[in-house]
Structure formats: structure tokens, C-alpha cells
Short mmCIF file of C-alpha atoms and ligand atoms in Angstrom, two decimals:
data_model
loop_
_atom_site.label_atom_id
_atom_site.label_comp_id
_atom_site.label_asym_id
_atom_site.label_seq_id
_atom_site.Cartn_x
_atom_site.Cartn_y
_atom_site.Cartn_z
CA UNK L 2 0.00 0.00 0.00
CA UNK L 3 1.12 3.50 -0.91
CA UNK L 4 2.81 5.61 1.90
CA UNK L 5 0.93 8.49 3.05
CA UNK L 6 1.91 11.85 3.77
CA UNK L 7 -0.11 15.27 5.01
CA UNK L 8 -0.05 17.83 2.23
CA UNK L 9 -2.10 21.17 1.86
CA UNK L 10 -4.08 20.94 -1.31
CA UNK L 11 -5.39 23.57 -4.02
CA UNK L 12 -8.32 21.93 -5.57
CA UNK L 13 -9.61 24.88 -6.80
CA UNK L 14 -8.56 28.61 -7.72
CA UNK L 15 -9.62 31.11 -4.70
CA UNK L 16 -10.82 28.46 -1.96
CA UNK L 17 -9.16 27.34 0.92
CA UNK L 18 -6.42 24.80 0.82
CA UNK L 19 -7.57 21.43 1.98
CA UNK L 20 -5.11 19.14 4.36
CA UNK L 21 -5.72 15.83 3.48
CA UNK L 22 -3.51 12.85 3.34
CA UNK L 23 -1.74 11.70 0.11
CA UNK L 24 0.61 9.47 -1.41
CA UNK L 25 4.28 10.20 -0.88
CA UNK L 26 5.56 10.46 -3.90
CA UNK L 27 8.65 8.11 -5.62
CA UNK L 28 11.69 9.76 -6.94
CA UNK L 29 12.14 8.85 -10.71
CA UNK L 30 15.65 9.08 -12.68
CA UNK L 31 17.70 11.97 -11.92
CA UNK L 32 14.78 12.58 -8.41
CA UNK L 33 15.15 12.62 -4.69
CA UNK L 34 12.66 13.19 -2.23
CA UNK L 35 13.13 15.52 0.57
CA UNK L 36 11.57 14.80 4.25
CA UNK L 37 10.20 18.89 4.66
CA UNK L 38 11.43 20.74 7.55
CA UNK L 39 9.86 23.96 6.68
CA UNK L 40 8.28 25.64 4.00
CA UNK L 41 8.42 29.16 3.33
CA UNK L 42 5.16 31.40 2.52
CA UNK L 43 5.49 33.19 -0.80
CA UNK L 44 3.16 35.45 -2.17
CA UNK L 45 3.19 34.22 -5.32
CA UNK L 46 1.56 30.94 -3.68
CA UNK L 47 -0.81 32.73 -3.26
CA UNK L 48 -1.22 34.01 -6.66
CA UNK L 49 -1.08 30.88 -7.53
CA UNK L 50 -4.29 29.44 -5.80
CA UNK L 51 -6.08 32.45 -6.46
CA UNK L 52 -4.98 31.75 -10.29
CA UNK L 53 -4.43 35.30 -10.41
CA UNK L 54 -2.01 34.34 -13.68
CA UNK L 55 -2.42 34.11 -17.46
CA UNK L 56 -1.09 30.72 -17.13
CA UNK L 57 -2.60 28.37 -14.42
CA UNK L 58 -1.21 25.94 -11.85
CA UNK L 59 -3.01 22.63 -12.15
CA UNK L 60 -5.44 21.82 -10.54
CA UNK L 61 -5.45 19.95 -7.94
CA UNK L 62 -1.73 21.07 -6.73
CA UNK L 63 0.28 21.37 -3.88
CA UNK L 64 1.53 25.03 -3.29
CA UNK L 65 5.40 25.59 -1.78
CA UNK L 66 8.66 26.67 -3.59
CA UNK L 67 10.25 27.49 -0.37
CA UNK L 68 10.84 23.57 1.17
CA UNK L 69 14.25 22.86 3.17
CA UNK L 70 14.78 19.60 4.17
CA UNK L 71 17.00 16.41 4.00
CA UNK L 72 16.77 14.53 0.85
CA UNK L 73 15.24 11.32 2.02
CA UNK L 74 15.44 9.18 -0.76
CA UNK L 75 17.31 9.18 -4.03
CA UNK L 76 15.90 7.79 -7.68
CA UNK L 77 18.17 6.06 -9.99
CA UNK L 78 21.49 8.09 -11.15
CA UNK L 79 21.68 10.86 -8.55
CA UNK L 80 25.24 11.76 -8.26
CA UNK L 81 24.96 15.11 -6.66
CA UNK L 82 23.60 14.52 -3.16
CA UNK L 83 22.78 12.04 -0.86
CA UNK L 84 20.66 10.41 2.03
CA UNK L 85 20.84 12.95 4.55
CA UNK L 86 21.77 16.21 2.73
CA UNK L 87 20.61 19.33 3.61
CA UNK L 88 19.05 20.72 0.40
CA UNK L 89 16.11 23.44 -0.77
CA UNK L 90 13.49 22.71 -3.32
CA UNK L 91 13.12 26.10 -5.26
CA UNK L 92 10.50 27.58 -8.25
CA UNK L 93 12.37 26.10 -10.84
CA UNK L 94 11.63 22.47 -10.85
CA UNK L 95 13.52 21.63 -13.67
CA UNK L 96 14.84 23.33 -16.97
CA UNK L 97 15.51 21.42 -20.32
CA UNK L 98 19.25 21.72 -20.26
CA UNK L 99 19.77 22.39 -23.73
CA UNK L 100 18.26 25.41 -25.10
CA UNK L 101 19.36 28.95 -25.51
CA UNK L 102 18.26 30.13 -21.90
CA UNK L 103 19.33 26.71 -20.28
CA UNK L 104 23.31 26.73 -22.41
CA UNK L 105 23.69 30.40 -21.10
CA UNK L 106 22.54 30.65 -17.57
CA UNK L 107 19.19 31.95 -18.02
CA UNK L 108 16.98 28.69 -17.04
CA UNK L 109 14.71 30.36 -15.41
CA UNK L 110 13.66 31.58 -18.98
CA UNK L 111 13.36 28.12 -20.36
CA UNK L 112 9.96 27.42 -22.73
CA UNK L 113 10.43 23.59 -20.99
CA UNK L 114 10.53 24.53 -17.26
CA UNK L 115 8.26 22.83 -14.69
CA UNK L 116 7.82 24.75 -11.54
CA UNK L 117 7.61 23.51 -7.79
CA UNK L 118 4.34 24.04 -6.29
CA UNK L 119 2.52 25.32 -9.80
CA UNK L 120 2.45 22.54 -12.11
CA UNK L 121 4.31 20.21 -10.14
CA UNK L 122 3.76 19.46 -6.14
CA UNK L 123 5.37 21.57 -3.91
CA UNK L 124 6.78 21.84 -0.17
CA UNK L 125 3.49 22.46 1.68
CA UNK L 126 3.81 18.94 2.37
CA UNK L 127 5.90 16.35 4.52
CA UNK L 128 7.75 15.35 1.29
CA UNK L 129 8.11 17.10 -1.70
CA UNK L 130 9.75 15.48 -4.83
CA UNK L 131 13.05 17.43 -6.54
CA UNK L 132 15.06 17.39 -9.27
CA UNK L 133 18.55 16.54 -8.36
CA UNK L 134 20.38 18.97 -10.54
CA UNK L 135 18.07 22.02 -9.32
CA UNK L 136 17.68 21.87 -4.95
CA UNK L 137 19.97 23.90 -3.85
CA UNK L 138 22.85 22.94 -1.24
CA UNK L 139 22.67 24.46 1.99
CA UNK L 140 25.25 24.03 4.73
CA UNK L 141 25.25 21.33 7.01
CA UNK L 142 23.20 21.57 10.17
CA UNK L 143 21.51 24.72 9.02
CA UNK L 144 18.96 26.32 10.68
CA UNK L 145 15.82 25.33 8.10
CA UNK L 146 13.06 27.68 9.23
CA UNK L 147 15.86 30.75 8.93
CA UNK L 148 16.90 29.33 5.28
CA UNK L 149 13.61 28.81 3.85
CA UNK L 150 13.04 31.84 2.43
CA UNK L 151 16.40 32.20 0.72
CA UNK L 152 14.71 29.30 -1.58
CA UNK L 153 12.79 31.99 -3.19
CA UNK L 154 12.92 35.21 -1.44
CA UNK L 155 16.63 35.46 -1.43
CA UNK L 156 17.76 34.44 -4.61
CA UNK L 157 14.63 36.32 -6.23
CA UNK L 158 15.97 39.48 -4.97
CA UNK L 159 19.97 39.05 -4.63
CA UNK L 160 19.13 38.39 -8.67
CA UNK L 161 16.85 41.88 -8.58
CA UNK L 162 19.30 43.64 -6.99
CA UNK L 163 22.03 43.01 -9.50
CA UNK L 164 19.24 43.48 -12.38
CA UNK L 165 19.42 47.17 -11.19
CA UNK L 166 23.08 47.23 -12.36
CA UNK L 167 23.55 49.67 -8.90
CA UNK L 168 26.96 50.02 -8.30
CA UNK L 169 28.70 49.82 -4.59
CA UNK L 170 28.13 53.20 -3.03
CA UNK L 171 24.74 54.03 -5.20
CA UNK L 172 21.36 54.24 -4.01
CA UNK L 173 18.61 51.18 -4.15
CA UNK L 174 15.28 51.71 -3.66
CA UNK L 175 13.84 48.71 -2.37
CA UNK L 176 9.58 48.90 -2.81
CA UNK L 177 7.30 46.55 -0.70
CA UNK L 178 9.31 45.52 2.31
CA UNK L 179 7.77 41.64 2.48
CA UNK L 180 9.05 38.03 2.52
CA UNK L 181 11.59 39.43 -0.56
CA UNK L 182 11.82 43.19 0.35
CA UNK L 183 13.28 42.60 3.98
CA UNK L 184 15.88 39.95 2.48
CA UNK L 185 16.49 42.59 -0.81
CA UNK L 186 17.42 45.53 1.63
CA UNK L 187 20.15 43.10 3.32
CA UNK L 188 21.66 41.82 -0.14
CA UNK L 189 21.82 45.53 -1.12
CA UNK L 190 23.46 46.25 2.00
CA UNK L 191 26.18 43.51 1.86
CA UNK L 192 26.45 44.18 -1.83
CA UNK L 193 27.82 48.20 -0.55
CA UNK L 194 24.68 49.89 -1.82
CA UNK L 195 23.15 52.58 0.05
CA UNK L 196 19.29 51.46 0.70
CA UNK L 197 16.66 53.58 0.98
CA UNK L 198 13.06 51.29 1.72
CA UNK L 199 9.32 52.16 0.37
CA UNK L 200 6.24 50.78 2.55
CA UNK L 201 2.42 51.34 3.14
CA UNK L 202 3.24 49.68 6.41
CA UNK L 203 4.82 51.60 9.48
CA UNK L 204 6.05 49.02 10.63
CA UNK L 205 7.16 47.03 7.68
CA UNK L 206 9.56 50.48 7.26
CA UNK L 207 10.56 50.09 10.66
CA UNK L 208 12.22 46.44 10.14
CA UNK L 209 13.73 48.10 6.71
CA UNK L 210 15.60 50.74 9.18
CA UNK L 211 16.60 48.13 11.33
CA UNK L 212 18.33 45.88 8.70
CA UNK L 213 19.91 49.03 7.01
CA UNK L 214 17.98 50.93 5.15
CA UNK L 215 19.36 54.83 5.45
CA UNK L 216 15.14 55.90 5.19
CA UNK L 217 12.05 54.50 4.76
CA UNK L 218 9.16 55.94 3.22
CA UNK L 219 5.29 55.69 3.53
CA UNK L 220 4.36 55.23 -0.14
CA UNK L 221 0.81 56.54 0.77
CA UNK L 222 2.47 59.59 3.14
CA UNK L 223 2.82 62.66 1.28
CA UNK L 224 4.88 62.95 -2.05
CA UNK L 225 6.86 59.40 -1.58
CA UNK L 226 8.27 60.17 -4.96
CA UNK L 227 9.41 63.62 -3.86
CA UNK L 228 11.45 62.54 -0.82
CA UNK L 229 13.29 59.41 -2.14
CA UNK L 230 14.54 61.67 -5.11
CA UNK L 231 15.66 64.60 -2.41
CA UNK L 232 17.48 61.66 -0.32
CA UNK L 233 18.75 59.97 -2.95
CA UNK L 234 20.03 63.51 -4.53
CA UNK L 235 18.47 62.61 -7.79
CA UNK L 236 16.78 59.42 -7.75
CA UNK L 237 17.64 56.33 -6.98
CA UNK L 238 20.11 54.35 -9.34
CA UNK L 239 18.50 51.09 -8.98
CA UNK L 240 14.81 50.67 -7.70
CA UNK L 241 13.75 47.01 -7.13
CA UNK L 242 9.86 47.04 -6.70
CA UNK L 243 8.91 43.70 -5.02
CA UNK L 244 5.38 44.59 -3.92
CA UNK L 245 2.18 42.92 -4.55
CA UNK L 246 0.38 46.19 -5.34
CA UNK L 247 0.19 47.78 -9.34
CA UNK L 248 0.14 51.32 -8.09
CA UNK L 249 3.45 51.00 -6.45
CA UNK L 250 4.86 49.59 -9.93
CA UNK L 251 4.45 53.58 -11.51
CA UNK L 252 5.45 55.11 -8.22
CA UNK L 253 8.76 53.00 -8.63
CA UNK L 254 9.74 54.15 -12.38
CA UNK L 255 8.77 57.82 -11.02
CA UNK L 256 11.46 57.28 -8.31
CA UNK L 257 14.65 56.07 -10.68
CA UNK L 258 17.52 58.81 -11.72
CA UNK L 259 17.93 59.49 -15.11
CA UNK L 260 20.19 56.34 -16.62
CA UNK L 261 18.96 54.34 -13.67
CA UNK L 262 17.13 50.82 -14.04
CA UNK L 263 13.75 49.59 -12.69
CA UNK L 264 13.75 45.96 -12.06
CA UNK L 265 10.47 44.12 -11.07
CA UNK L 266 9.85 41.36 -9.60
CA UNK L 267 6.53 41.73 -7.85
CA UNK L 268 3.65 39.61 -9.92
CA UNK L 269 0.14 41.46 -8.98
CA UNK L 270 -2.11 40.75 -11.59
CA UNK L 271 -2.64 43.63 -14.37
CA UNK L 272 -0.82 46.65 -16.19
CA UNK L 273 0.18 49.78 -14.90
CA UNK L 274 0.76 52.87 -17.04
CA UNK L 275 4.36 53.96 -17.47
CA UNK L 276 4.80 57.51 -19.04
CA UNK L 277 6.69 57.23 -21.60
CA UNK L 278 8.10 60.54 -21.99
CA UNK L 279 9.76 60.28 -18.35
CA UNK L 280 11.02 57.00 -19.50
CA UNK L 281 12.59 58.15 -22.73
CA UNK L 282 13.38 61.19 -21.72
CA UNK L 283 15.58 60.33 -18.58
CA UNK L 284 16.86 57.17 -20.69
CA UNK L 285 15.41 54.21 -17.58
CA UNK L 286 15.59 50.81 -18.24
CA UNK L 287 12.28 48.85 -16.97
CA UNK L 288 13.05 45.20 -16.74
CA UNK L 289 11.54 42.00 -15.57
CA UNK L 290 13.68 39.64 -13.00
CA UNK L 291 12.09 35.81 -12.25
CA UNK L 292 14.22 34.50 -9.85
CA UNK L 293 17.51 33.22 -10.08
CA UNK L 294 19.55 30.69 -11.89
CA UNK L 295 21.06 27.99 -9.75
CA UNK L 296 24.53 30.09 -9.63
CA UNK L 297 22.74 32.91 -8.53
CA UNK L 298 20.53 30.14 -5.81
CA UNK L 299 24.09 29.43 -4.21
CA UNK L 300 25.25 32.69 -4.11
CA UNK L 301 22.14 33.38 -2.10
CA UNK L 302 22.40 30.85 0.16
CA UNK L 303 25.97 31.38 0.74
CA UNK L 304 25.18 35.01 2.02
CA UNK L 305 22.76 33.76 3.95
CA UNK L 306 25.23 30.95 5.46
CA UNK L 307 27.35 33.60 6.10
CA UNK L 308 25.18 35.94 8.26
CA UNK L 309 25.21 38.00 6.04
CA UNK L 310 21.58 38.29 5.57
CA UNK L 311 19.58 36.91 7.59
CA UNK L 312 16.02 36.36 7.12
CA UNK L 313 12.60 37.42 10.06
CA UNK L 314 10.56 34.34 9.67
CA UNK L 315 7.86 33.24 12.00
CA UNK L 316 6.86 29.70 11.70
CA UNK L 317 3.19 28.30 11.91
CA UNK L 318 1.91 24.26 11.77
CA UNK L 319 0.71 23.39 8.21
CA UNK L 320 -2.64 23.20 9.21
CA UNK L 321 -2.87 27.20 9.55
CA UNK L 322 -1.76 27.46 6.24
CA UNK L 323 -5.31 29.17 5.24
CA UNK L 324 -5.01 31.90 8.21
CA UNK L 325 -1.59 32.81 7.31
CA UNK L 326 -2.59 33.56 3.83
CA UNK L 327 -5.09 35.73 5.00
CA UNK L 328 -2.53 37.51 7.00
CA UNK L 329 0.04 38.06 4.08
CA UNK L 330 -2.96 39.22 1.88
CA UNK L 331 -3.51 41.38 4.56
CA UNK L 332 0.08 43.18 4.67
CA UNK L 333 0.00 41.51 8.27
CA UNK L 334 3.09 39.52 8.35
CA UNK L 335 6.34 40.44 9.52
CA UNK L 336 9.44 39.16 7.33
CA UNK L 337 8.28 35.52 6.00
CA UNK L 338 6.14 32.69 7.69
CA UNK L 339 7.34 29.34 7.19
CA UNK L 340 5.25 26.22 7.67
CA UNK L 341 6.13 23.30 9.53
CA UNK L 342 4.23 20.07 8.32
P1 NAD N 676 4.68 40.04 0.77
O1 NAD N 676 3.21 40.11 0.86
O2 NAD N 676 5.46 39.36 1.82
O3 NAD N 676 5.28 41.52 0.64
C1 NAD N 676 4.71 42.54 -0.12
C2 NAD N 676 5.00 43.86 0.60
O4 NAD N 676 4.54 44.93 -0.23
C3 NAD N 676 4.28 44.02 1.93
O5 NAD N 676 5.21 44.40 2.93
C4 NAD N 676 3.27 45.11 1.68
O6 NAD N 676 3.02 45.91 2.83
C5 NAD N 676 3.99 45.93 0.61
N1 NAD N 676 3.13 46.82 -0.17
C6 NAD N 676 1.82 46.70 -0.46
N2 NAD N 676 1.40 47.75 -1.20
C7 NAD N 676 2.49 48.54 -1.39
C8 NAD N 676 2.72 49.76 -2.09
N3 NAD N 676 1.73 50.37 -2.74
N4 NAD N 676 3.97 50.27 -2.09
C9 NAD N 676 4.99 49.65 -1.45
N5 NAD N 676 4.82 48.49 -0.77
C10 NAD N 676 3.60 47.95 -0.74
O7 NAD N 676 4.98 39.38 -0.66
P2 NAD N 676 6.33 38.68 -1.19
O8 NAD N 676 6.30 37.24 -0.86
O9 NAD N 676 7.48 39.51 -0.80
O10 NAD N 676 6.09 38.76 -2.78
C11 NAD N 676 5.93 40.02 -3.39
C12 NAD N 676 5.59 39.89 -4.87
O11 NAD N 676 6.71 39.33 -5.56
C13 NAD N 676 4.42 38.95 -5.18
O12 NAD N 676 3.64 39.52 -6.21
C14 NAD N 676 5.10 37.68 -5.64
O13 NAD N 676 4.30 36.92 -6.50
C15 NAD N 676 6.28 38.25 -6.37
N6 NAD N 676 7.41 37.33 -6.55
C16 NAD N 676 8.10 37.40 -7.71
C17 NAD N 676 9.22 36.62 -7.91
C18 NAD N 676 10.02 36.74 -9.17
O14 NAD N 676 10.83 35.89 -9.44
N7 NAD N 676 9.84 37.81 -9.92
C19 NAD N 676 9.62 35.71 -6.92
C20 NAD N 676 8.89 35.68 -5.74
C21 NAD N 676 7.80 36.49 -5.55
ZN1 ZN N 677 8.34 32.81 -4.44
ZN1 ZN N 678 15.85 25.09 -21.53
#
């Protein structure tokens, strides 16, 4: 008889997840399967079971790109880890390996991707099933519930930050201090950028001060826009805007120095207008950023070995997986939650 495991379930878009036993799954060629320690709470999970996305999860799925755990069990041909390994499962699930993202770094871009915890099962679950060649390595005995969000939150943004192309001793703007904003103003900060932090949250700016940020700015006090270009004595060279919000996407191009580079990473769904004669006329460079290659994974995770950064993350049992989304959807959470199944 199959093994069972607990697992929160999507079984459709916008309704609660469902906990409900399942079948652990079996690693296949080239698969292990990693016992879950903790899985970190992304917003873009829940995007994803809201199906707030031109292109859907499947349905039913189990939500989670943010699993740490030891790999439990290895499929045939796994070279690269073994039993016991500390590992993280990230977004990308697997790339094709050959094509022109995949041969120069850029597999996050691949047309054959699979993704962990959209249209394949993810870490809100006891086990989760990875691809050998994409978990990333953590150090031993690490310290799960702290590393969870470097999964996703930290290599999303230490990749955002160098999108911006800001050089040590120029300004970041980091917008939406969340799970990724309170990890990007500490990978600015070790990179030797000066941070400034953007908020509708008091005290979401507050825990940007304390991690480095030189200010922090209500985005709904005032003229935000006004007072990040008089601290920043210009604008801000690089602006990463991580927030779950469209209005703070034109606030963020508003806020960039001529030359300078908006890069996004936030996913709310819709457009936002972008004037165009700023844009051309002050020569800024608008560009997507989707996580991370695996080079860019380890480089994350060896910051965050190194103290360097150091995510806030609260942990909750799986089963309150349904309150805590109501609490990020909310603006309510402080740093990242992490689920413990
Ligand atoms: P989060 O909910 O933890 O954080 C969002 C933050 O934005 C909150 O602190 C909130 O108070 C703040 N905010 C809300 N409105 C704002 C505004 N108008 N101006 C400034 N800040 C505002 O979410 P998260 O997990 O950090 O994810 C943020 C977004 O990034 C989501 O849309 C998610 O899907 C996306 N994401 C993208 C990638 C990628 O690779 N591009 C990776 C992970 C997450
Ligand atoms: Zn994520
Ligand atoms: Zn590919």
C-alpha cells in the first residue's frame, strides 16, 4: 500500500487549501525526495491558488517553492547529493538543459521549465519530490526555518538587486518591504549599496531601518516620490519594486535617476501605465527579473550561510496554512512565515 503523507491541497482557484492525506511520492531518474522541515510562505503561492495568472497551476496542486529539508530518498542516477543532505526545493523544478536560456545561464527563462508548487507538487507537504540537478545545497546543520526563504525570497531578490546594475556606493530603492523586500534591503546592503526602503506599512519600514535601510518611506504619506529623489540627490540608481500592489509599480519608475534601471519582480495581476516621456526622456531601463539561476541560488544561500543576511521568519503548523494567507494578503506579516508540516 502507498505511503501516506499530510499535504495542503489547491483543488480549486480562490478556496481554501484542503489538508488531506496523500501518497508520498517516488523519486524517478535523476529525483530525490526531501523529508520537509519547513516551507516558506510566498506570495506568489498565493497568486497561484487564487490563479491570479495568465497561465494556471493545475489543478489539484500542492503550493510551496520554499521547502528545506533532508533529501530522504534518491531515484536512480543521482550523483549530486545524498541520504541525509541538507538541500532546498526552489521555483524552478527543472529546466531542459539544452536550449538557448538553459546553455547560457538563463533557465529560469526556459519554454520547458516545470515549476515547484505550480504545475508540479510543492513543499506544503511532509515530502516534496526534486530534481537533483536544481535543490539547492545548503550548509550542514543549518537552521531550516531561517533558510527557507532564501529558496525563493533570497535568490529572487539578490538576482533583482544586480538586475538594477547599482553600483557599490549608489542608491537602491527597495519597494514593498515583504518576505523578498526585507531579504532585498540586506543583499543591497552587503552588496555596498546605500538602501533607501518604500512601505504602506509603518512598521514594515521600521524592520527596513533596522536591517539598514538609510530611510524609509510611507508610499501613501505625502509625495513618496518627492522625498526618495531629495534623499537619494536625484533618484535612486537602482529601484527594485517587489510589492504585490500595481500602483506602487508607476510610483517606482517615477522614483529612478535618469540612466537608472527599474527591475520588477513583484507579480500582482494587471498593467500599470508607465509615461513614456519620463522614460525616454531620462533614458530608464524597466526590466523584468524571475528569480535566479542555480549560480545565482548558491550565491544566495551562501550570504545567507554567512550571516550576512539573515532572514525574520515566524513559523506556523501546516494546518494554519489558510489563516496565514489571510494575513500576508492582509500586509500583516512580519518578514516571511514558514510552515512546519
Ligand atoms: P509580501 O506580501 O510578503 O510583501 C509585499 C509587501 O509589499 C508588503 O510588505 C506590503 O506591505 C507591501 N506593499 C503593499 N502595497 C504597497 C505599495 N503600494 N507600495 C509599497 N509596498 C507595498 O509578498 P512577497 O512574498 O514579498 O512577494 C511580493 C511579490 O513578488 C508577489 O507579487 C510575488 O508573486 C512576487 N514574486 C516574484 C518573484 C520573481 O521571481 N519575480 C519571486 C517571488 C515572488
Ligand atoms: Zn516565491
Ligand atoms: Zn531550456
Amino acid at each position: 500500500m502507498a505511503r501516506k503523507m499530510k499535504a495542503a491541497v489547491a483543488r480549486g482557484f480562490g478556496r481554501p487549501l484542503a489538508i488531506e492525506d496523500v501518497p508520498v511520492p517516488e523519486p524517478g531518474p535523476g529525483q530525490v525526495l526531501v523529508k520537509v522541515a519547513a516551507c516558506g510562505v510566498c506570495h506568489s503561492d498565493v497568486h497561484a491558488v487564487d490563479g491570479d495568472w495568465p497561465l494556471k497551476p493545475k489543478i489539484p496542486f500542492i503550493p510551496g517553492h520554499e521547502g528545506v529539508g533532508v533529501v530522504a530518498e534518491l531515484g536512480p542516477g543521482v550523483g549530486r547529493v545524498r541520504e541525509g543532505d541538507p538541500v532546498c526545493v526552489p521555483w524552478l523544478h527543472h529546466a531542459c538543459g539544452t536550449c538557448e536560456y538553459c546553455t547560457t545561464g538563463w533557465e529560469p527563462l526556459c519554454p520547458g521549465q516545470t515549476n515547484t508548487g505550480y504545475n508540479v507538487d510543492g513543499g506544503y507537504a511532509e515530502y516534496v519530490l526534486a530534481e537533483a540537478a536544481f535543490v539547492g545545497l545548503l550548509p550542514k546543520d543549518p537552521d531550516f526555518v531561517a533558510m527557507a526563504p532564501i529558496a525563493c525570497a533570497g535568490v529572487t531578490t539578490y538576482k533583482g538587486v544586480k538586475e538594477t546594475e547599482a553600483r557599490p556606493g549608489e542608491w537602491l530603492i527597495v519597494s514593498g518591504v515583504g518576505g523578498l523586500g526585507h531579504v532585498a534591503v540586506q543583499y543591497a546592503r552587503a552588496m555596498a549599496l546605500r538602501v533607501g526602503a518604500i512601505d504602506v506599512a509603518d512598521e514594515k519600514l521600521e524592520l527596513a531601518r533596522s536591517l539598514g535601510a538609510e530611510f524609509a518611506v510611507n508610499a501613501h504619506a505625502g509625495d513618496a516620490v518627492a522625498e526618495v529623489i531629495e534623499r537619494t540627490g536625484g533618484g535612486a540608481h537602482g529601484v527594485l519594486a517587489t510589492a504585490a500592489s500595481v500602483a506602487s509599480f508607476t510610483q517606482a519608475v517615477a522614483m529612478a535617476r535618469p540612466r537608472g534601471t527599474v527591475a520588477l519582480c513583484g507579480l500582482p495581476a494587471g498593467d500599470f501605465p508607465t509615461p513614456i516621456f519620463d522614460v525616454v526622456l531620462k533614458r530608464i531601463t524597466i526590466r523584468g527579473s524571475i528569480v535566479g539561476n542555480r549560480q545565482d541560488l548558491s550565491e544566495a544561500v551562501a550570504f545567507a550561510a554567512s550571516g550576512q543576511v539573515k532572514a525574520t521568519v515566524h513559523s506556523a503548523p501546516l494546518e494554519d496554512v489558510n489563516d496565514v494567507f489571510a494575513r500576508l494578503k492582509a500586509g500583516e506579516i512580519d518578514g516571511r512565515m514558514a510552515l512546519i508540516p
